[in-house]
């Protein structure tokens, strides 16, 4: 099959070349749609392709992405953000995948890595629709946090796309402002949009409004189960921030209606119980987090530390507090193996050395 790389960009002169550095390995054509850059983004794009277009920005990411896809001439298209990176190894893997892909496949999901540890291993990731058959029924939807409406034959691949936003670059309130514009225009929200609107409210400090929107999403009969689980987790965090700790555990237990206990939820339950001085109960839930298996293929946000390092480091604290120093040390050793340079590990090592271990 042939593959078009489709990107929308704006003021990305500092990172665009990095994103396009390996594109020629896997893409048969590169399509860049500029939405109003005032720097040298367009000039940078033209070093890699002559298919550079302009699109008047209208606070609608889907509209811009669908315009880019409309220019694709290949059998499949792939998307990247300008601050994404594709390693040479991943690029070659995508090329092999492209050359061997069964034409019956409609969508290829690939891991999207949002954060990595000091050793370069992913710590927070999830699967996204990444390579899509070039058909009119595969379109982007949603003004922000846009996604392709998926159906048909869907497979999962291994090449990782890494989101590598520069640390000094922030989207500010852009996404929230777009959602607020939808509210002002009285535009209907799909369940997925309600969920992401709630997250934007939370991360921009509007905690009470975020809680309302998470509750609204959880009342929806539709919506992905993994988003429902995360909404329970986020609602619980809202309640803690609102000083309603007595109510905060209930949404976490409610999350079990949507699937097996996740490491993220188990750790959250454990930390809340620990804050209530219920140390033995906290240890139970940290151990439950260690037993949980991250469902990478589900599309959920996966915080890998919640399935290894985080419960180990906290179990060391819990068992130390309960006076079981030998068991506390065993969990410290497990945490040390997973992240030897973490400040808590270094501090605990000194502590346990003082105890004679």
Short mmCIF file of C-alpha atoms in Angstrom, two decimals:
data_model
loop_
_atom_site.label_atom_id
_atom_site.label_comp_id
_atom_site.label_asym_id
_atom_site.label_seq_id
_atom_site.Cartn_x
_atom_site.Cartn_y
_atom_site.Cartn_z
CA UNK A 1 0.00 0.00 0.00
CA UNK A 2 0.97 3.66 -0.29
CA UNK A 3 0.94 6.12 2.56
CA UNK A 4 0.33 9.87 2.80
CA UNK A 5 1.61 11.71 5.86
CA UNK A 6 -0.90 14.45 6.72
CA UNK A 7 -0.06 17.19 9.20
CA UNK A 8 -1.54 20.50 10.34
CA UNK A 9 0.92 23.05 11.73
CA UNK A 10 1.16 26.56 13.10
CA UNK A 11 4.32 28.30 14.30
CA UNK A 12 6.30 25.08 14.56
CA UNK A 13 9.64 26.16 13.09
CA UNK A 14 11.53 24.82 16.11
CA UNK A 15 10.19 21.26 15.94
CA UNK A 16 8.81 20.56 12.46
CA UNK A 17 12.12 19.41 10.99
CA UNK A 18 12.47 16.96 13.86
CA UNK A 19 9.04 15.49 13.10
CA UNK A 20 9.79 15.20 9.37
CA UNK A 21 13.36 13.93 9.70
CA UNK A 22 12.41 10.28 9.15
CA UNK A 23 9.20 10.75 7.13
CA UNK A 24 10.80 9.84 3.81
CA UNK A 25 11.48 6.34 5.18
CA UNK A 26 7.79 5.45 5.39
CA UNK A 27 5.71 8.11 3.60
CA UNK A 28 5.10 8.17 -0.15
CA UNK A 29 3.94 11.78 0.07
CA UNK A 30 3.98 14.48 2.74
CA UNK A 31 1.10 16.93 3.06
CA UNK A 32 1.50 19.95 5.31
CA UNK A 33 -1.40 22.28 6.04
CA UNK A 34 -0.45 25.57 7.68
CA UNK A 35 -3.15 27.26 9.76
CA UNK A 36 -1.62 30.72 10.05
CA UNK A 37 2.06 30.60 10.96
CA UNK A 38 3.92 33.86 11.49
CA UNK A 39 7.38 32.25 11.77
CA UNK A 40 9.37 30.14 9.28
CA UNK A 41 7.21 27.02 9.57
CA UNK A 42 6.15 27.12 5.91
CA UNK A 43 9.73 27.52 4.72
CA UNK A 44 10.76 24.54 6.85
CA UNK A 45 7.91 22.43 5.47
CA UNK A 46 8.90 23.22 1.87
CA UNK A 47 12.32 21.65 2.49
CA UNK A 48 10.54 18.28 2.80
CA UNK A 49 7.60 18.55 0.41
CA UNK A 50 6.06 20.73 -2.26
CA UNK A 51 2.57 19.86 -1.00
CA UNK A 52 2.17 22.71 1.45
CA UNK A 53 -1.28 24.28 1.77
CA UNK A 54 -2.93 27.07 3.74
CA UNK A 55 -6.11 26.74 5.79
CA UNK A 56 -7.87 29.58 7.54
CA UNK A 57 -8.05 28.64 11.21
CA UNK A 58 -11.61 28.46 12.59
CA UNK A 59 -11.11 26.91 16.05
CA UNK A 60 -11.79 23.45 14.66
CA UNK A 61 -8.97 20.93 14.57
CA UNK A 62 -11.10 18.36 12.76
CA UNK A 63 -11.89 20.78 9.95
CA UNK A 64 -8.18 21.45 9.44
CA UNK A 65 -7.22 17.77 9.61
CA UNK A 66 -10.00 16.76 7.22
CA UNK A 67 -8.77 19.41 4.79
CA UNK A 68 -5.29 17.87 4.97
CA UNK A 69 -6.69 14.38 4.41
CA UNK A 70 -8.65 15.64 1.38
CA UNK A 71 -5.30 16.33 -0.31
CA UNK A 72 -4.03 12.76 0.21
CA UNK A 73 -3.55 10.73 -2.97
CA UNK A 74 -2.36 7.47 -1.41
CA UNK A 75 -4.35 4.43 -0.35
CA UNK A 76 -3.79 5.15 3.35
CA UNK A 77 -2.97 8.25 5.34
CA UNK A 78 -1.16 8.81 8.62
CA UNK A 79 -1.21 11.80 10.94
CA UNK A 80 1.39 13.41 13.19
CA UNK A 81 1.48 16.52 15.33
CA UNK A 82 4.40 18.83 14.68
CA UNK A 83 5.91 18.08 18.10
CA UNK A 84 5.74 14.31 17.59
CA UNK A 85 8.85 12.31 16.76
CA UNK A 86 9.37 9.05 14.89
CA UNK A 87 12.71 7.37 15.51
CA UNK A 88 14.61 5.79 12.66
CA UNK A 89 13.81 2.39 14.12
CA UNK A 90 10.08 3.20 14.34
CA UNK A 91 10.11 4.70 10.84
CA UNK A 92 11.61 1.53 9.40
CA UNK A 93 9.07 -0.52 11.30
CA UNK A 94 6.22 1.57 9.86
CA UNK A 95 7.70 1.07 6.39
CA UNK A 96 7.74 -2.70 6.89
CA UNK A 97 4.19 -2.57 8.21
CA UNK A 98 3.12 -0.54 5.19
CA UNK A 99 4.68 -2.99 2.75
CA UNK A 100 3.08 -6.04 4.38
CA UNK A 101 -0.33 -4.62 5.32
CA UNK A 102 -3.36 -6.63 4.23
CA UNK A 103 -5.57 -4.39 2.06
CA UNK A 104 -8.57 -5.51 4.12
CA UNK A 105 -7.25 -3.56 7.12
CA UNK A 106 -8.97 -0.22 7.63
CA UNK A 107 -7.16 1.25 10.63
CA UNK A 108 -3.82 0.63 12.32
CA UNK A 109 -3.53 1.66 15.97
CA UNK A 110 -0.04 2.54 17.20
CA UNK A 111 1.29 3.35 20.69
CA UNK A 112 1.41 7.07 21.46
CA UNK A 113 4.03 7.82 24.11
CA UNK A 114 3.34 10.99 26.10
CA UNK A 115 6.06 10.72 28.74
CA UNK A 116 9.22 8.66 29.19
CA UNK A 117 11.54 7.95 32.07
CA UNK A 118 15.19 8.93 32.37
CA UNK A 119 16.09 5.63 30.71
CA UNK A 120 13.93 6.48 27.70
CA UNK A 121 11.33 3.81 28.41
CA UNK A 122 7.69 4.94 28.07
CA UNK A 123 5.95 5.73 31.35
CA UNK A 124 2.65 7.14 30.07
CA UNK A 125 1.13 6.03 26.78
CA UNK A 126 -1.98 4.86 25.00
CA UNK A 127 -3.03 3.58 21.58
CA UNK A 128 -4.26 6.01 18.93
CA UNK A 129 -5.69 5.48 15.48
CA UNK A 130 -2.65 6.33 13.38
CA UNK A 131 -2.80 4.84 9.88
CA UNK A 132 -6.21 5.03 8.19
CA UNK A 133 -7.57 3.83 4.86
CA UNK A 134 -8.22 6.73 2.52
CA UNK A 135 -12.02 6.54 2.37
CA UNK A 136 -14.68 9.22 2.71
CA UNK A 137 -16.24 7.55 5.76
CA UNK A 138 -13.07 7.89 7.83
CA UNK A 139 -13.16 11.49 9.03
CA UNK A 140 -12.05 13.49 12.02
CA UNK A 141 -14.69 14.66 14.47
CA UNK A 142 -14.54 17.13 17.33
CA UNK A 143 -13.35 20.72 17.43
CA UNK A 144 -10.56 19.73 19.86
CA UNK A 145 -9.20 16.40 21.11
CA UNK A 146 -10.38 15.26 17.72
CA UNK A 147 -10.55 11.61 16.73
CA UNK A 148 -11.40 9.49 13.72
CA UNK A 149 -14.69 7.63 13.88
CA UNK A 150 -13.42 4.05 13.81
CA UNK A 151 -15.03 0.97 12.33
CA UNK A 152 -14.13 -1.91 10.06
CA UNK A 153 -10.98 -4.00 10.36
CA UNK A 154 -8.73 -2.55 13.07
CA UNK A 155 -5.31 -3.90 14.03
CA UNK A 156 -2.59 -2.82 16.47
CA UNK A 157 1.03 -2.33 15.55
CA UNK A 158 4.24 -1.90 17.57
CA UNK A 159 6.01 1.22 16.21
CA UNK A 160 5.87 4.00 18.80
CA UNK A 161 5.09 7.62 18.07
CA UNK A 162 6.56 9.88 20.75
CA UNK A 163 4.91 13.16 21.68
CA UNK A 164 7.86 15.39 22.52
CA UNK A 165 6.51 18.85 23.23
CA UNK A 166 9.33 21.21 24.25
CA UNK A 167 9.17 21.86 28.01
CA UNK A 168 8.88 25.62 27.49
CA UNK A 169 5.94 25.32 25.12
CA UNK A 170 2.37 25.33 26.41
CA UNK A 171 -1.03 25.30 24.73
CA UNK A 172 -2.33 27.49 27.53
CA UNK A 173 -6.10 27.69 27.60
CA UNK A 174 -6.51 27.11 23.85
CA UNK A 175 -8.39 23.82 24.12
CA UNK A 176 -10.57 25.03 26.96
CA UNK A 177 -11.36 28.23 25.05
CA UNK A 178 -12.57 26.17 22.07
CA UNK A 179 -14.85 24.13 24.32
CA UNK A 180 -16.18 27.30 25.92
CA UNK A 181 -16.92 28.62 22.45
CA UNK A 182 -19.01 25.48 21.84
CA UNK A 183 -20.90 26.19 25.04
CA UNK A 184 -21.48 29.82 24.02
CA UNK A 185 -22.77 28.73 20.61
CA UNK A 186 -24.99 26.13 22.29
CA UNK A 187 -23.41 23.40 20.17
CA UNK A 188 -24.22 19.84 21.32
CA UNK A 189 -21.46 17.83 22.98
CA UNK A 190 -20.86 14.20 22.09
CA UNK A 191 -20.04 11.99 25.11
CA UNK A 192 -16.33 11.94 24.22
CA UNK A 193 -16.29 15.74 24.04
CA UNK A 194 -17.93 16.03 27.45
CA UNK A 195 -15.20 13.79 28.90
CA UNK A 196 -12.36 15.83 27.39
CA UNK A 197 -14.06 19.11 28.29
CA UNK A 198 -14.10 17.93 31.90
CA UNK A 199 -10.39 17.12 31.73
CA UNK A 200 -9.59 20.55 30.29
CA UNK A 201 -11.59 22.19 33.07
CA UNK A 202 -9.71 20.14 35.67
CA UNK A 203 -6.22 20.87 34.36
CA UNK A 204 -7.04 24.58 34.04
CA UNK A 205 -8.12 24.76 37.68
CA UNK A 206 -11.91 24.84 37.29
CA UNK A 207 -12.39 21.92 39.66
CA UNK A 208 -16.06 22.28 40.58
CA UNK A 209 -17.10 22.68 36.94
CA UNK A 210 -14.90 19.74 36.02
CA UNK A 211 -16.66 17.57 38.60
CA UNK A 212 -20.03 18.55 37.12
CA UNK A 213 -18.91 17.58 33.63
CA UNK A 214 -17.39 14.28 34.78
CA UNK A 215 -20.69 13.44 36.45
CA UNK A 216 -22.53 14.40 33.27
CA UNK A 217 -20.32 12.10 31.23
CA UNK A 218 -20.79 9.23 33.68
CA UNK A 219 -24.57 9.60 33.34
CA UNK A 220 -24.30 9.23 29.57
CA UNK A 221 -25.50 5.82 28.33
CA UNK A 222 -22.77 5.94 25.68
CA UNK A 223 -19.05 6.52 25.92
CA UNK A 224 -15.97 4.29 25.95
CA UNK A 225 -15.60 2.19 29.08
CA UNK A 226 -11.95 3.20 29.47
CA UNK A 227 -13.01 6.86 29.46
CA UNK A 228 -15.67 6.06 32.06
CA UNK A 229 -13.02 4.48 34.29
CA UNK A 230 -10.78 7.50 33.94
CA UNK A 231 -13.72 9.84 34.57
CA UNK A 232 -14.30 8.05 37.90
CA UNK A 233 -10.63 8.55 38.77
CA UNK A 234 -10.71 12.22 37.79
CA UNK A 235 -13.99 12.86 39.62
CA UNK A 236 -12.43 11.41 42.76
CA UNK A 237 -9.47 13.78 42.40
CA UNK A 238 -11.89 16.68 41.96
CA UNK A 239 -13.64 15.77 45.20
CA UNK A 240 -10.33 15.63 47.07
CA UNK A 241 -9.40 19.08 45.78
CA UNK A 242 -12.83 20.37 46.77
CA UNK A 243 -12.26 19.14 50.33
CA UNK A 244 -14.81 16.33 50.03
CA UNK A 245 -12.51 13.45 50.98
CA UNK A 246 -15.34 11.49 52.55
CA UNK A 247 -17.00 11.28 49.12
CA UNK A 248 -13.85 10.73 47.05
CA UNK A 249 -13.53 6.95 47.40
CA UNK A 250 -17.00 6.17 46.01
CA UNK A 251 -16.24 7.10 42.37
CA UNK A 252 -13.12 4.94 42.47
CA UNK A 253 -15.12 1.89 43.54
CA UNK A 254 -17.74 2.82 40.91
CA UNK A 255 -15.05 2.47 38.25
CA UNK A 256 -15.19 -1.32 38.70
CA UNK A 257 -18.52 -1.25 36.86
CA UNK A 258 -16.65 -0.48 33.66
CA UNK A 259 -13.86 -3.05 33.81
CA UNK A 260 -11.26 -4.75 35.95
CA UNK A 261 -9.45 -2.62 38.56
CA UNK A 262 -6.63 -0.70 36.92
CA UNK A 263 -3.29 0.09 38.47
CA UNK A 264 -4.13 3.78 38.31
CA UNK A 265 -7.38 3.36 40.26
CA UNK A 266 -5.84 0.95 42.78
CA UNK A 267 -3.02 3.40 43.50
CA UNK A 268 -5.47 6.25 43.90
CA UNK A 269 -7.58 4.25 46.37
CA UNK A 270 -4.44 3.29 48.26
CA UNK A 271 -3.11 6.84 48.51
CA UNK A 272 -6.45 8.15 49.74
CA UNK A 273 -6.64 5.40 52.37
CA UNK A 274 -3.05 6.12 53.41
CA UNK A 275 -3.95 9.79 53.89
CA UNK A 276 -6.74 8.60 56.23
CA UNK A 277 -4.17 6.59 58.26
CA UNK A 278 -5.67 3.32 57.05
CA UNK A 279 -2.24 1.90 56.32
CA UNK A 280 -3.07 -1.81 56.13
CA UNK A 281 -5.94 -1.14 53.72
CA UNK A 282 -3.66 1.11 51.67
CA UNK A 283 -1.08 -1.69 51.44
CA UNK A 284 -3.80 -4.06 50.18
CA UNK A 285 -4.66 -1.73 47.30
CA UNK A 286 -1.02 -1.00 46.43
CA UNK A 287 -0.49 -4.77 46.21
CA UNK A 288 -3.61 -4.95 44.03
CA UNK A 289 -2.00 -2.40 41.72
CA UNK A 290 1.06 -4.64 41.42
CA UNK A 291 -1.17 -7.57 40.45
CA UNK A 292 -3.10 -5.55 37.87
CA UNK A 293 -2.13 -5.80 34.21
CA UNK A 294 -2.14 -2.69 32.04
CA UNK A 295 -4.53 -3.17 29.13
CA UNK A 296 -2.39 -1.44 26.54
CA UNK A 297 -4.69 -2.43 23.69
CA UNK A 298 -7.75 -0.84 25.29
CA UNK A 299 -6.91 2.72 24.25
CA UNK A 300 -6.83 3.85 27.88
CA UNK A 301 -4.23 6.24 29.25
CA UNK A 302 -1.61 3.96 30.81
CA UNK A 303 0.64 5.22 33.61
CA UNK A 304 3.14 2.38 33.77
CA UNK A 305 4.51 3.53 37.13
CA UNK A 306 1.14 2.55 38.66
CA UNK A 307 1.87 -1.08 37.81
CA UNK A 308 5.38 -1.22 39.23
CA UNK A 309 7.44 1.56 40.73
CA UNK A 310 4.74 3.61 42.44
CA UNK A 311 3.11 0.74 44.40
CA UNK A 312 6.54 -0.65 45.33
CA UNK A 313 7.82 2.62 46.74
CA UNK A 314 4.59 3.15 48.70
CA UNK A 315 4.47 -0.44 49.95
CA UNK A 316 7.91 0.15 51.40
CA UNK A 317 6.48 3.15 53.27
CA UNK A 318 3.35 1.28 54.37
CA UNK A 319 5.15 -1.74 55.78
CA UNK A 320 7.73 0.45 57.45
CA UNK A 321 4.91 2.35 59.15
CA UNK A 322 3.37 -0.96 60.26
CA UNK A 323 6.71 -2.06 61.73
CA UNK A 324 7.38 -4.83 59.21
CA UNK A 325 10.83 -3.54 58.26
CA UNK A 326 11.98 -6.65 56.44
CA UNK A 327 8.97 -6.57 54.10
CA UNK A 328 9.38 -2.82 53.69
CA UNK A 329 12.99 -3.37 52.64
CA UNK A 330 11.97 -6.03 50.11
CA UNK A 331 9.63 -3.58 48.42
CA UNK A 332 12.31 -0.90 48.56
CA UNK A 333 14.64 -3.25 46.68
CA UNK A 334 11.99 -3.79 44.02
CA UNK A 335 11.50 -0.04 43.67
CA UNK A 336 15.27 0.47 43.49
CA UNK A 337 15.54 -2.05 40.68
CA UNK A 338 12.83 -0.24 38.71
CA UNK A 339 14.14 3.30 39.23
CA UNK A 340 17.48 3.40 41.04
CA UNK A 341 18.02 7.15 40.59
CA UNK A 342 14.66 8.29 41.94
CA UNK A 343 15.13 10.69 44.90
CA UNK A 344 12.79 8.64 47.11
CA UNK A 345 14.77 5.49 46.39
CA UNK A 346 18.04 7.21 47.26
CA UNK A 347 16.57 8.59 50.50
CA UNK A 348 15.08 5.21 51.44
CA UNK A 349 18.38 3.49 50.76
CA UNK A 350 20.05 5.70 53.36
CA UNK A 351 17.19 5.07 55.77
CA UNK A 352 17.35 1.31 55.46
CA UNK A 353 21.14 1.38 55.68
CA UNK A 354 20.68 3.10 59.03
CA UNK A 355 18.44 0.21 60.10
CA UNK A 356 21.18 -2.27 59.27
CA UNK A 357 19.92 -3.54 55.92
#
